[in-house]
Coordinates of N, CA and C in Angstrom, one line a residue:
M1 N 71.3 30.7 -22.8 CA 71.2 32.0 -23.2 C 72.2 32.9 -22.5
T2 N 73.0 33.6 -23.2 CA 74.0 34.4 -22.6 C 73.5 35.8 -22.1
S3 N 74.2 36.3 -21.1 CA 73.9 37.6 -20.6 C 75.2 38.4 -20.5
V4 N 75.2 39.7 -20.6 CA 76.3 40.5 -20.4 C 76.2 41.1 -19.0
T5 N 77.3 41.0 -18.3 CA 77.4 41.6 -16.9 C 78.8 42.0 -16.6
L6 N 79.0 42.7 -15.5 CA 80.3 43.1 -15.0 C 80.7 42.2 -13.9
I7 N 81.9 41.6 -13.9 CA 82.4 40.8 -12.8 C 83.9 41.2 -12.5
G8 N 84.4 40.8 -11.4 CA 85.7 41.1 -10.9 C 86.8 40.7 -11.9
G9 N 87.8 41.5 -12.1 CA 88.9 41.2 -13.0 C 89.5 39.9 -12.9
R10 N 89.6 39.3 -11.7 CA 90.2 38.0 -11.4 C 89.3 36.8 -11.9
L11 N 88.1 37.1 -12.2 CA 87.1 36.0 -12.6 C 86.8 36.0 -14.1
T12 N 87.5 36.7 -14.9 CA 87.0 36.9 -16.3 C 87.5 35.9 -17.3
D13 N 88.3 34.9 -16.8 CA 88.8 33.9 -17.8 C 87.6 33.0 -18.2
P14 N 87.5 32.8 -19.5 CA 86.4 31.9 -20.0 C 86.5 30.5 -19.4
G15 N 85.3 30.0 -18.9 CA 85.2 28.7 -18.2 C 85.1 28.9 -16.7
T16 N 85.5 30.1 -16.2 CA 85.4 30.3 -14.8 C 83.9 30.3 -14.4
E17 N 83.6 29.6 -13.3 CA 82.2 29.5 -12.8 C 82.1 30.2 -11.4
F18 N 81.0 30.7 -11.2 CA 80.7 31.4 -9.9 C 79.2 31.4 -9.7
V19 N 78.8 31.5 -8.4 CA 77.4 31.7 -8.0 C 77.2 33.1 -7.7
Y20 N 76.2 33.7 -8.3 CA 75.8 35.1 -8.1 C 75.0 35.2 -6.8
Y21 N 75.6 36.0 -5.8 CA 74.9 36.2 -4.5 C 74.2 37.5 -4.4
G22 N 74.2 38.3 -5.4 CA 73.5 39.6 -5.3 C 74.3 40.7 -4.8
E23 N 73.7 41.8 -4.4 CA 74.3 43.1 -4.1 C 75.1 43.0 -2.8
S24 N 76.3 43.6 -2.9 CA 77.2 43.7 -1.7 C 77.0 45.2 -1.1
S25 N 77.3 45.3 0.1 CA 77.2 46.7 0.7 C 78.1 47.7 0.0
G26 N 79.2 47.3 -0.6 CA 80.0 48.2 -1.4 C 79.4 48.7 -2.7
C27 N 78.3 48.1 -3.1 CA 77.6 48.4 -4.4 C 76.8 49.7 -4.3
E28 N 76.5 50.1 -3.1 CA 75.7 51.3 -2.9 C 76.3 52.6 -3.5
G29 N 75.6 53.2 -4.3 CA 76.0 54.4 -5.0 C 76.9 54.2 -6.2
C30 N 77.2 53.0 -6.6 CA 78.1 52.7 -7.7 C 77.3 53.1 -9.1
P31 N 78.0 53.8 -10.0 CA 77.4 54.1 -11.3 C 77.2 52.9 -12.2
Y32 N 77.8 51.8 -11.9 CA 77.7 50.6 -12.7 C 76.7 49.5 -12.2
R33 N 75.9 49.9 -11.2 CA 75.0 49.0 -10.5 C 74.1 48.2 -11.5
Q34 N 73.5 48.9 -12.5 CA 72.6 48.3 -13.4 C 73.3 47.2 -14.2
Q35 N 74.6 47.4 -14.6 CA 75.3 46.4 -15.4 C 75.8 45.3 -14.6
C36 N 76.0 45.5 -13.3 CA 76.6 44.5 -12.4 C 75.5 43.6 -11.8
L37 N 74.4 44.2 -11.4 CA 73.4 43.5 -10.6 C 72.3 43.0 -11.4
N38 N 72.6 42.4 -12.5 CA 71.6 42.0 -13.5 C 71.4 40.4 -13.6
L39 N 72.0 39.7 -12.7 CA 71.9 38.2 -12.8 C 70.9 37.7 -11.7
T40 N 70.6 36.5 -11.7 CA 69.6 35.9 -10.8 C 70.4 35.3 -9.6
E41 N 70.0 35.8 -8.4 CA 70.7 35.3 -7.2 C 70.6 33.8 -7.0
G42 N 71.7 33.2 -6.5 CA 71.7 31.8 -6.2 C 72.0 30.9 -7.4
V43 N 72.1 31.5 -8.6 CA 72.3 30.7 -9.8 C 73.8 30.6 -10.1
R44 N 74.3 29.4 -10.5 CA 75.7 29.2 -10.9 C 75.8 29.7 -12.4
Y45 N 76.8 30.5 -12.7 CA 77.1 31.0 -14.0 C 78.5 30.6 -14.5
R46 N 78.7 30.5 -15.8 CA 80.0 30.2 -16.4 C 80.3 31.4 -17.3
V47 N 81.6 31.9 -17.3 CA 82.0 32.9 -18.2 C 82.3 32.3 -19.5
V48 N 81.6 32.8 -20.6 CA 81.8 32.2 -21.9 C 82.6 33.1 -22.8
G49 N 82.8 34.4 -22.4 CA 83.6 35.3 -23.2 C 83.8 36.6 -22.6
V50 N 84.9 37.3 -22.9 CA 85.1 38.7 -22.4 C 84.8 39.6 -23.6
R51 N 84.0 40.6 -23.3 CA 83.6 41.6 -24.3 C 84.9 42.3 -24.8
E52 N 85.0 42.4 -26.1 CA 86.1 43.0 -26.8 C 86.2 44.5 -26.5
N53 N 87.4 45.0 -26.4 CA 87.6 46.5 -26.2 C 87.0 47.0 -25.0
T54 N 86.9 46.2 -23.9 CA 86.4 46.8 -22.7 C 87.6 47.1 -21.7
Q55 N 87.3 48.0 -20.9 CA 88.4 48.4 -19.9 C 88.0 47.9 -18.5
L56 N 89.0 47.9 -17.6 CA 88.7 47.6 -16.2 C 88.1 48.8 -15.6
L57 N 87.0 48.7 -14.9 CA 86.3 49.8 -14.3 C 86.5 49.7 -12.8
D58 N 86.7 50.9 -12.1 CA 86.9 50.9 -10.7 C 85.7 50.3 -10.0
C59 N 86.0 49.6 -8.9 CA 84.9 48.9 -8.1 C 85.3 48.8 -6.6
A60 N 84.4 49.1 -5.8 CA 84.6 49.1 -4.3 C 84.6 47.7 -3.8
V61 N 84.2 46.7 -4.5 CA 84.1 45.3 -4.0 C 85.3 44.5 -4.6
H62 N 85.6 44.7 -5.8 CA 86.7 43.9 -6.5 C 88.0 44.7 -6.6
D63 N 89.0 44.2 -6.0 CA 90.3 45.0 -5.9 C 90.9 45.3 -7.3
E64 N 90.7 44.5 -8.2 CA 91.2 44.7 -9.6 C 90.2 45.4 -10.5
G65 N 89.0 45.8 -10.0 CA 88.0 46.4 -10.8 C 87.1 45.3 -11.4
V66 N 86.2 45.8 -12.3 CA 85.3 44.9 -13.0 C 85.4 45.1 -14.5
R67 N 85.1 44.0 -15.2 CA 85.1 44.0 -16.7 C 83.9 43.4 -17.2
A68 N 83.5 43.8 -18.4 CA 82.3 43.2 -19.1 C 82.6 41.8 -19.6
V69 N 81.7 40.9 -19.3 CA 81.8 39.5 -19.8 C 80.5 39.0 -20.2
E70 N 80.5 37.9 -21.0 CA 79.3 37.2 -21.3 C 79.2 35.9 -20.5
V71 N 78.1 35.7 -19.8 CA 77.9 34.5 -19.0 C 76.7 33.8 -19.3
E72 N 76.6 32.5 -19.0 CA 75.4 31.7 -19.2 C 75.3 30.8 -17.9
P73 N 74.0 30.5 -17.6 CA 73.8 29.5 -16.5 C 74.6 28.3 -16.7
A74 N 75.2 27.7 -15.7 CA 76.0 26.5 -15.7 C 75.4 25.4 -15.0
P75 N 75.6 24.2 -15.5 CA 75.1 23.0 -14.8 C 75.8 22.8 -13.4
V76 N 75.2 22.1 -12.5 CA 75.7 21.9 -11.2 C 75.9 20.4 -10.9
Q77 N 77.1 20.0 -10.5 CA 77.2 18.6 -10.1 C 76.7 18.5 -8.6
A78 N 76.0 17.4 -8.4 CA 75.4 17.2 -7.1 C 75.2 15.7 -6.9
N79 N 75.1 15.3 -5.6 CA 74.7 14.0 -5.2 C 73.2 14.0 -5.0
V80 N 72.5 13.0 -5.6 CA 71.1 12.9 -5.5 C 70.8 11.4 -5.1
P81 N 69.6 11.2 -4.6 CA 69.2 9.8 -4.2 C 69.4 8.9 -5.5
S82 N 70.0 7.7 -5.3 CA 70.3 6.8 -6.4 C 69.0 6.3 -7.0
K83 N 68.0 6.0 -6.2 CA 66.7 5.5 -6.7 C 66.1 6.5 -7.7
G84 N 65.9 6.1 -8.9 CA 65.3 6.9 -9.9 C 66.2 7.9 -10.6
A85 N 67.5 7.8 -10.3 CA 68.5 8.8 -10.9 C 69.0 8.2 -12.2
F86 N 68.5 8.9 -13.3 CA 68.9 8.6 -14.6 C 68.8 9.8 -15.5
S87 N 69.5 9.9 -16.6 CA 69.5 11.0 -17.4 C 68.1 11.4 -17.9
G88 N 67.7 12.6 -17.7 CA 66.4 13.1 -18.1 C 65.4 13.1 -17.0
S89 N 65.6 12.3 -15.9 CA 64.7 12.3 -14.8 C 64.9 13.5 -13.9
K90 N 63.9 13.8 -13.0 CA 64.0 14.9 -12.1 C 64.4 14.4 -10.7
A91 N 65.2 15.2 -10.0 CA 65.6 14.8 -8.7 C 65.7 16.1 -7.8
S92 N 65.7 15.8 -6.5 CA 65.9 16.9 -5.6 C 67.1 16.5 -4.7
L93 N 67.8 17.5 -4.2 CA 68.9 17.2 -3.3 C 68.3 16.5 -2.0
Q94 N 69.1 15.7 -1.4 CA 68.7 14.9 -0.3 C 68.5 15.7 1.0
G95 N 69.2 16.8 1.2 CA 69.0 17.6 2.3 C 70.4 18.0 2.9
P96 N 70.4 18.9 3.9 CA 71.7 19.4 4.4 C 72.5 18.2 5.1
C97 N 73.8 18.4 5.1 CA 74.7 17.4 5.7 C 75.7 18.2 6.6
P98 N 75.8 17.8 7.8 CA 76.7 18.5 8.7 C 78.2 18.0 8.6
H99 N 78.4 17.0 7.8 CA 79.8 16.4 7.7 C 80.7 17.1 6.7
T100 N 81.1 18.3 7.1 CA 81.9 19.1 6.1 C 83.2 18.5 5.7
E101 N 83.7 17.6 6.5 CA 85.0 16.9 6.2 C 84.9 15.8 5.1
C102 N 83.7 15.4 4.8 CA 83.4 14.4 3.9 C 83.8 14.8 2.5
P103 N 84.5 14.0 1.7 CA 84.8 14.4 0.3 C 83.6 14.6 -0.6
S104 N 82.4 14.2 -0.2 CA 81.2 14.5 -1.0 C 80.5 15.7 -0.6
H105 N 80.9 16.4 0.5 CA 80.1 17.5 1.0 C 79.8 18.5 0.0
Q106 N 80.7 18.9 -0.8 CA 80.5 19.9 -1.9 C 79.4 19.5 -2.9
Y107 N 79.2 18.2 -3.0 CA 78.1 17.7 -3.9 C 76.8 17.5 -3.2
C108 N 76.9 17.2 -1.9 CA 75.6 17.1 -1.2 C 75.0 18.4 -0.8
V109 N 75.8 19.5 -0.7 CA 75.4 20.8 -0.4 C 76.0 21.7 -1.5
P110 N 75.7 21.5 -2.8 CA 76.3 22.3 -3.9 C 75.9 23.7 -4.0
E111 N 76.9 24.6 -4.2 CA 76.5 26.0 -4.5 C 75.8 26.1 -5.8
G112 N 74.7 26.9 -5.8 CA 74.0 27.1 -7.0 C 72.8 26.1 -7.2
A113 N 72.5 25.4 -6.1 CA 71.3 24.5 -6.1 C 70.6 24.6 -4.8
D114 N 69.3 24.5 -4.8 CA 68.5 24.6 -3.5 C 67.9 23.3 -3.1
F115 N 67.7 23.1 -1.8 CA 67.2 21.8 -1.4 C 65.7 21.7 -1.7
D116 N 65.0 22.8 -1.8 CA 63.5 22.7 -2.0 C 63.1 22.8 -3.4
Q117 N 64.0 22.4 -4.3 CA 63.7 22.5 -5.8 C 64.0 21.2 -6.5
E118 N 63.3 20.9 -7.5 CA 63.5 19.8 -8.4 C 64.4 20.2 -9.6
Y119 N 65.3 19.4 -10.0 CA 66.1 19.7 -11.1 C 66.1 18.5 -12.1
R120 N 66.3 18.7 -13.4 CA 66.4 17.7 -14.3 C 67.9 17.2 -14.4
I121 N 68.0 15.9 -14.4 CA 69.4 15.3 -14.4 C 69.8 15.4 -15.9
R122 N 70.9 16.0 -16.1 CA 71.5 16.2 -17.5 C 72.3 14.9 -17.8
E123 N 73.1 14.5 -16.8 CA 74.0 13.4 -17.0 C 74.4 12.7 -15.7
I124 N 74.5 11.3 -15.8 CA 75.0 10.6 -14.6 C 76.5 10.6 -14.7
V125 N 77.2 11.1 -13.6 CA 78.6 11.2 -13.5 C 79.1 9.8 -12.9
G126 N 78.5 9.3 -11.9 CA 78.9 8.0 -11.3 C 78.8 8.0 -9.8
D127 N 79.6 7.2 -9.2 CA 79.6 7.1 -7.7 C 80.2 8.4 -7.1
P128 N 79.6 8.8 -6.0 CA 80.1 9.9 -5.2 C 81.6 9.7 -4.8
P129 N 82.3 10.7 -4.4 CA 83.7 10.5 -4.0 C 83.9 9.9 -2.7
H130 N 82.9 9.8 -1.9 CA 83.0 9.2 -0.5 C 83.0 7.7 -0.6
D131 N 83.6 7.0 0.4 CA 83.5 5.6 0.6 C 82.3 5.1 1.3
H132 N 81.9 6.0 2.3 CA 80.7 5.7 3.1 C 80.0 7.0 3.4
C133 N 78.7 7.0 3.3 CA 77.9 8.2 3.7 C 77.6 8.1 5.2
Y134 N 78.0 9.1 5.9 CA 77.8 9.2 7.3 C 76.3 9.2 7.7
L135 N 75.4 9.6 6.7 CA 74.0 9.7 7.0 C 73.3 8.5 6.4
D136 N 74.0 7.5 5.9 CA 73.5 6.3 5.3 C 72.6 6.5 4.1
R137 N 73.0 7.5 3.3 CA 72.2 7.8 2.1 C 72.8 7.0 1.0
S138 N 71.9 6.6 0.1 CA 72.4 5.9 -1.2 C 72.3 7.0 -2.2
L139 N 73.5 7.4 -2.7 CA 73.6 8.6 -3.6 C 74.3 8.3 -4.9
T140 N 74.0 9.1 -5.9 CA 74.7 9.0 -7.2 C 75.1 10.4 -7.5
L141 N 76.3 10.6 -8.1 CA 76.8 11.9 -8.5 C 76.3 12.1 -9.9
V142 N 75.6 13.3 -10.1 CA 75.0 13.6 -11.4 C 75.4 15.1 -11.7
E143 N 75.1 15.4 -13.0 CA 75.2 16.8 -13.4 C 73.7 17.3 -13.6
L144 N 73.3 18.3 -12.9 CA 72.0 18.9 -13.0 C 72.0 19.9 -14.1
E145 N 70.9 20.0 -14.9 CA 70.8 21.0 -16.0 C 70.9 22.4 -15.4
A146 N 71.4 23.3 -16.2 CA 71.6 24.7 -15.8 C 70.2 25.3 -15.6
A147 N 70.2 26.2 -14.7 CA 68.9 26.9 -14.4 C 68.4 27.6 -15.6
D148 N 67.1 27.6 -15.8 CA 66.5 28.4 -16.8 C 66.4 29.8 -16.5
E149 N 66.7 30.7 -17.4 CA 66.7 32.1 -17.2 C 65.4 32.7 -17.7

């Protein structure tokens, strides 16, 4: 399901993904608050289109201003426990990982997914990008279904 919102001019290319983090201190008193602050915090979104005939609007947060776009919740790639990981099953993230230098860290601690929530696996991507898990976890890289709105 698509939603119309305002986002920074640098983020408006279709296919661009972002995680909505909510209101910034620069949003206070802005006349466009209702159009900008209408997404769900912590959810990953994908820009699917730019609204036709829209102009860039001044913004205290985005240096190039904001523009109206259509967005939809986007799936999240993540590492989940290998046991029971198959398309259509549910999985939770394994938990925080302090090894930020690991090539899998972005999948073990993905933006747009929470540790205390279960997600349906949309697709198995394959082996994680690391050669060895520093926490001795057996993981599979998957694509989690987009958040329901």
